XYZ file of C-alpha atoms in Angstrom:
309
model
C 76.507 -45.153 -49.741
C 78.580 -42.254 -50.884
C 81.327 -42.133 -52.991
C 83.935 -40.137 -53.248
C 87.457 -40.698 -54.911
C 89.454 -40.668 -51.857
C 87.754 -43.266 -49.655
C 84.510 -42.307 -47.815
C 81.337 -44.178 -47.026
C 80.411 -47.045 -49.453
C 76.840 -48.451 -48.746
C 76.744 -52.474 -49.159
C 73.394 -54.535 -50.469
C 71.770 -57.328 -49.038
C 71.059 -60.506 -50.813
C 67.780 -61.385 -49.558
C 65.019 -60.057 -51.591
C 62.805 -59.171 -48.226
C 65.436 -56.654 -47.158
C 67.089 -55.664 -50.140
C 64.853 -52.515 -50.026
C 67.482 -51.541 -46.916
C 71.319 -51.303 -47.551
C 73.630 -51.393 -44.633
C 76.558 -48.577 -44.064
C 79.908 -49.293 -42.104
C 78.339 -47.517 -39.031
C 75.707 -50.046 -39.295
C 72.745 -47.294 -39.963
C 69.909 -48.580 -43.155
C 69.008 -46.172 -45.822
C 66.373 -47.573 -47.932
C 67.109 -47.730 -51.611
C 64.640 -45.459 -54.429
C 65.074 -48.118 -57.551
C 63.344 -44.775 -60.414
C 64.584 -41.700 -60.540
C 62.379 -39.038 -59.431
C 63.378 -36.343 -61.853
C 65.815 -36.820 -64.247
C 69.042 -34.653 -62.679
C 70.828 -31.966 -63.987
C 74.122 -31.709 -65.858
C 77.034 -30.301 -63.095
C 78.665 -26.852 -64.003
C 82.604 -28.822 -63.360
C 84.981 -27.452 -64.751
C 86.048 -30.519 -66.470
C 82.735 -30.072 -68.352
C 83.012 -26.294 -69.390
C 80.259 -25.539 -71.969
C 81.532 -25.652 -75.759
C 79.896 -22.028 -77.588
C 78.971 -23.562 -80.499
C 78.008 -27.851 -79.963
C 77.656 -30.036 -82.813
C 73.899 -30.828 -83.036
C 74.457 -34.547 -84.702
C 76.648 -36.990 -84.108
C 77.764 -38.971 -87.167
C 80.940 -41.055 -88.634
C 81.266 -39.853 -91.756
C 82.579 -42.308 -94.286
C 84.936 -40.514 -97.198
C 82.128 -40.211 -100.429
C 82.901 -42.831 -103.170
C 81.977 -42.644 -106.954
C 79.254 -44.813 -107.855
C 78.022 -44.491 -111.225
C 80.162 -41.232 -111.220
C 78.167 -39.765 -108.832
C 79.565 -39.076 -105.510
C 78.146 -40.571 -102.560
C 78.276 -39.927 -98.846
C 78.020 -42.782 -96.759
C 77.591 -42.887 -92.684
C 76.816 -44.694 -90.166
C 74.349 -43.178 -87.673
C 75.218 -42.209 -84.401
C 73.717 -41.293 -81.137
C 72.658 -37.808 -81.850
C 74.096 -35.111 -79.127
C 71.513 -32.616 -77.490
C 74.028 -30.663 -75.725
C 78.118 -31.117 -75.173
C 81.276 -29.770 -73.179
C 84.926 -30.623 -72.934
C 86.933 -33.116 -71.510
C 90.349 -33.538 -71.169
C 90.839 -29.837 -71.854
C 90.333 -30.244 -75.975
C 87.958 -33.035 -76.958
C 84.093 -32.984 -77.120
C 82.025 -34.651 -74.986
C 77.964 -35.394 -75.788
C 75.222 -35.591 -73.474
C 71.932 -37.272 -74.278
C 68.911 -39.141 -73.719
C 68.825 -43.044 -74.761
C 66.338 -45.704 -73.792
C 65.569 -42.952 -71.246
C 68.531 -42.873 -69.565
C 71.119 -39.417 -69.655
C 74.628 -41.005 -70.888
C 77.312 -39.000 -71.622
C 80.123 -40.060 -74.208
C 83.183 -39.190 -76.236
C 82.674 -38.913 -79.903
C 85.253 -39.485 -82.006
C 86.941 -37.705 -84.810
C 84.747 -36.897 -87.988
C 85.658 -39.416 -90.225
C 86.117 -42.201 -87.797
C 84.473 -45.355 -87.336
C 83.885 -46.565 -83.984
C 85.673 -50.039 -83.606
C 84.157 -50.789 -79.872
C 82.704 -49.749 -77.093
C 83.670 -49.119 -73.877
C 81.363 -48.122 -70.890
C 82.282 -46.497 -67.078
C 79.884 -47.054 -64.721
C 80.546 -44.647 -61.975
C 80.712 -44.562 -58.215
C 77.737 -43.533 -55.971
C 76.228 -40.044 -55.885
C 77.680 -39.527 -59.548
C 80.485 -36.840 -58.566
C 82.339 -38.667 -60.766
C 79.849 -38.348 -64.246
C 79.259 -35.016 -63.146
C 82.500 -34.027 -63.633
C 84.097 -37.467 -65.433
C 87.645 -37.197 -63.506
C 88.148 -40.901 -64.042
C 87.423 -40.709 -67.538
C 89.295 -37.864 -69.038
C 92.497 -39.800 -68.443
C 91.413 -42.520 -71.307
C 90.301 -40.034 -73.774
C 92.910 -39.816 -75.718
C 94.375 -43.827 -75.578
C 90.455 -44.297 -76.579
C 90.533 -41.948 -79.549
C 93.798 -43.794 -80.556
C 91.887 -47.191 -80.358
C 88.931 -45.883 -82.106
C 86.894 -46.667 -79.071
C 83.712 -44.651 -77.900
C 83.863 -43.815 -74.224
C 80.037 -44.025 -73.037
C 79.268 -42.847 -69.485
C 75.367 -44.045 -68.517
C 74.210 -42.276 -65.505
C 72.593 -44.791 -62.732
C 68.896 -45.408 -63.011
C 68.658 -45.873 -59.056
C 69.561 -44.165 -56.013
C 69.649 -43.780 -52.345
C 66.410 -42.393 -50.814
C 68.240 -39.675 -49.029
C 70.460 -39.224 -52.085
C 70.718 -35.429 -52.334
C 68.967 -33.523 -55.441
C 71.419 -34.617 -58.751
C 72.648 -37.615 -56.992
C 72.514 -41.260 -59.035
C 73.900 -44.194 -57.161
C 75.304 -47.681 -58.819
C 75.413 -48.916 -55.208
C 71.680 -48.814 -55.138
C 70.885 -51.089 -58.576
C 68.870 -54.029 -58.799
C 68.560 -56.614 -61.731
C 65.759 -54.606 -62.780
C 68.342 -51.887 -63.541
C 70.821 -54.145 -65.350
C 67.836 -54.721 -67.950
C 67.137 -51.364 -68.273
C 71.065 -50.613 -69.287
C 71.428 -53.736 -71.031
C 68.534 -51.358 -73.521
C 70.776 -48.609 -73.704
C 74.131 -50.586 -74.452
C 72.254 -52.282 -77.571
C 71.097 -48.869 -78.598
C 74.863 -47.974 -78.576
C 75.787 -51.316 -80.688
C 73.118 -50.698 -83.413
C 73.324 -46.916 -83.335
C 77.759 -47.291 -84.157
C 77.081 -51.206 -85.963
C 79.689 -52.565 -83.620
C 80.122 -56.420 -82.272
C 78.256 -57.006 -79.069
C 80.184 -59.412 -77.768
C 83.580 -58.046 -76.944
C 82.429 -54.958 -75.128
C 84.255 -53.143 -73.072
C 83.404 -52.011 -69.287
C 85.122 -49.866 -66.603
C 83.952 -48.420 -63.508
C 84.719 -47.347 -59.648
C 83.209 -48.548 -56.395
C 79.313 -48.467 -56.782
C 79.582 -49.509 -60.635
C 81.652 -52.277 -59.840
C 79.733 -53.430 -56.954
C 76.353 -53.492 -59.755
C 78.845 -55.223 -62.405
C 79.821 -57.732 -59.627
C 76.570 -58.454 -58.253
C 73.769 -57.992 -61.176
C 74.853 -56.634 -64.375
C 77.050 -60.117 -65.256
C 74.759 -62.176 -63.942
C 71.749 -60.892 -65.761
C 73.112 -59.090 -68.855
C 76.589 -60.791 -69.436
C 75.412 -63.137 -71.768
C 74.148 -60.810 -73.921
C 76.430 -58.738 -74.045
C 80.004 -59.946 -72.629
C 83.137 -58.493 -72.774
C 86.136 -57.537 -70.303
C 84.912 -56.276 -66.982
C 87.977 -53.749 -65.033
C 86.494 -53.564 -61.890
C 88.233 -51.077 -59.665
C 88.021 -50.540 -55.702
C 84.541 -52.317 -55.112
C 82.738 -55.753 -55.800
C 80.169 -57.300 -53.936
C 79.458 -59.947 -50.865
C 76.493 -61.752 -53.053
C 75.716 -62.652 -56.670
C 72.237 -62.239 -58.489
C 71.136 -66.149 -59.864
C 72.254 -66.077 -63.458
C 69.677 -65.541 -66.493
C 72.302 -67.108 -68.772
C 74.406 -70.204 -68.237
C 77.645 -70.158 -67.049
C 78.349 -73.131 -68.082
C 78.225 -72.282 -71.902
C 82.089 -71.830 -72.431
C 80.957 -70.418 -75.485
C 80.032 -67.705 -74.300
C 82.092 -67.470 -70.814
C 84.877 -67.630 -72.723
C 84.187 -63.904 -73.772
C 84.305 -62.368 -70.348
C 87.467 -61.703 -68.228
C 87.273 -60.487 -65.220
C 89.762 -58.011 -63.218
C 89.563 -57.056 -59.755
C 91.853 -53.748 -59.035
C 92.141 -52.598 -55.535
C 93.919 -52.091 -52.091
C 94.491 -53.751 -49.572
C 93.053 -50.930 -46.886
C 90.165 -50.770 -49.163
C 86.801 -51.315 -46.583
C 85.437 -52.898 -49.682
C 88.277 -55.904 -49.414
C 85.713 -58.747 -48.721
C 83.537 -57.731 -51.066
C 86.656 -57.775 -54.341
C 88.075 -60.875 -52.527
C 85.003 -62.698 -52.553
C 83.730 -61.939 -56.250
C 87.225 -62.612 -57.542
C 86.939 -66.499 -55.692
C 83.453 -66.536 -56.481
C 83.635 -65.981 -60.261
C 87.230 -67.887 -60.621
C 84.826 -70.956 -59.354
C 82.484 -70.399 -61.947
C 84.773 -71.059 -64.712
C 85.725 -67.356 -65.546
C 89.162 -65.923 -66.330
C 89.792 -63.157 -63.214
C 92.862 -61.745 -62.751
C 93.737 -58.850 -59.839
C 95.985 -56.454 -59.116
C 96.212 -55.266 -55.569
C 97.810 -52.303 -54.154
C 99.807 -52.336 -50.826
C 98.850 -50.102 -48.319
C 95.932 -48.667 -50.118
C 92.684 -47.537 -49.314
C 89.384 -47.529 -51.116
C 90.034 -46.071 -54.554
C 93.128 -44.598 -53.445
C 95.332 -46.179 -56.234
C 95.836 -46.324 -60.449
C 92.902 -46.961 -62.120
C 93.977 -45.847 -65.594
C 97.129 -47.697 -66.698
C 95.598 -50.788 -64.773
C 92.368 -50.772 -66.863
C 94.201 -50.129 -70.173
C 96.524 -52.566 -69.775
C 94.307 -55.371 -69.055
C 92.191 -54.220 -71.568
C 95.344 -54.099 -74.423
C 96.332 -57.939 -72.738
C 92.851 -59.230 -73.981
C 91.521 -57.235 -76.993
């Protein structure tokens, strides 16, 4: 499967466990799916990602110092530190690093600023777009307002004839959900936020992984509201947490955002009916006319996201 943000090829899974080593393409061809990494991939040279001369090598909230005993003391809260960084959206920093072995990029906020939430985009297959994080940069500065930490994981699977660099969404298993599921409770210790009103974001292949493994194996532990955008998939993994604890369900919403030219259709139109049935507040928007991806993502997300914070 290969994404691109105009529509292109989009790889679908298979359900049954014996073949879900081979994904099927529109033209009907297999690829067989690589579930590790076999090198860990290189940052792109984008120009939405131009290198910053001088990056910050930490990356802490720092808390204004207080007198205590009349001595003045600086207090923080720890973040994820930043091994290298960049811009995005022309003016604001953005960190790349290593956590629970897995590169993440994500959008630290001002000095001074505690992070209230978080919100992570799972991107599309072959990673063009965390590479060079075009869907992003539009929410940087809403997020900054919101005092909300943009975090950008790159996939832990891909295609076997992914090129050199290439990450896919598409290609995740539940095995892969577990291994993010590490990473996003790195991100709620490291920034002491709530883990349970997360926020997540993504186009075709990461919605397709939301749709089909991450909710049903991590979404208990860590729900929140789910903007899928322009994909979803045909099957669901068996759930490792009980839907029918309203407790809990009651802290994921679900919207489906696409077109109705999108070749992904069944897919979104099945996971919407599919997780309405299960007791879960969905919503959609869909888009007249329009093909895969081919539509607003950005005021969509944010305002179902404003709706239910």
């Amino acid at each position: 499967m290969k994404h691109g943000w105009l529509i292109l090829l989009f790889t679908l899974s298979c359900s049954d466990p014996a073949a879900r080593n081979t994904l099927r393409t529109q033209s009907d061809g297999q690829k067989s799916v690589v579930p590790e990494p076999s090198e860990e991939n290189s940052s792109s040279g984008d120009s939405a990602t131009a290198p910053v001369p001088n990056p910050v090598p930490d990356n802490k909230t720092q808390v204004p110092p207080t007198e205590e005993n009349g001595t003045s003391v600086e207090l923080e809260v720890k973040g994820i530190s930043c091994s290298s960084s960049a811009v995005i959206a022309k003016t604001k920093k953005i960190c790349e690093a290593t956590v629970q072995g897995i590169k993440v990029k994500f959008v630290p906020l001002a000095e001074g600023v505690k992070v209230s939430r978080l919100a992570f985009y799972l991107h599309g297959d072959t990673a063009a777009d965390w590479k060079n994080p075009f869907v992003v940069a539009p929410f940087v500065e809403w997020a900054a307002s919101k005092q909300i930490l943009l975090v950008m994981p790159l996939s832990t699977a891909r295609y076997e004839d992914d090129k050199e660099g290439d990450q896919s969404y598409g290609a995740a298993q539940p095995e892969d959900a577990e291994k993010l599921a590490k990473l996003v409770g790195e991100f709620v210790a490291a920034y002491k936020t709530p883990s349970d009103n997360l926020l997540y974001f993504g186009t075709s292949g990461g919605p397709w992984f939301m749709a089909s493994s991450y909710i049903p194996v991590v979404g208990g532990r860590y729900p929140g509201l789910f903007a899928l955008s322009c994909g979803a998939s045909t099957f669901w993994q068996k759930a490792l947490w009980s839907y029918k604890d309203s407790s809990i369900r009651s802290k994921i919403k679900i919207f489906f955002n696409y077109g109705d030219k999108d070749f992904l259709l069944s897919g979104e139109e099945k996971s919407y009916a599919y997780y309405e049935t299960q007791g879960f507040v969905v919503s959609k928007k869909v888009y007249p006319g329009a093909t895969h991806c081919n539509h607003d993502v950005t005021n969509a997300t944010i305002a179902f996201w404003e709706a239910n914070m």
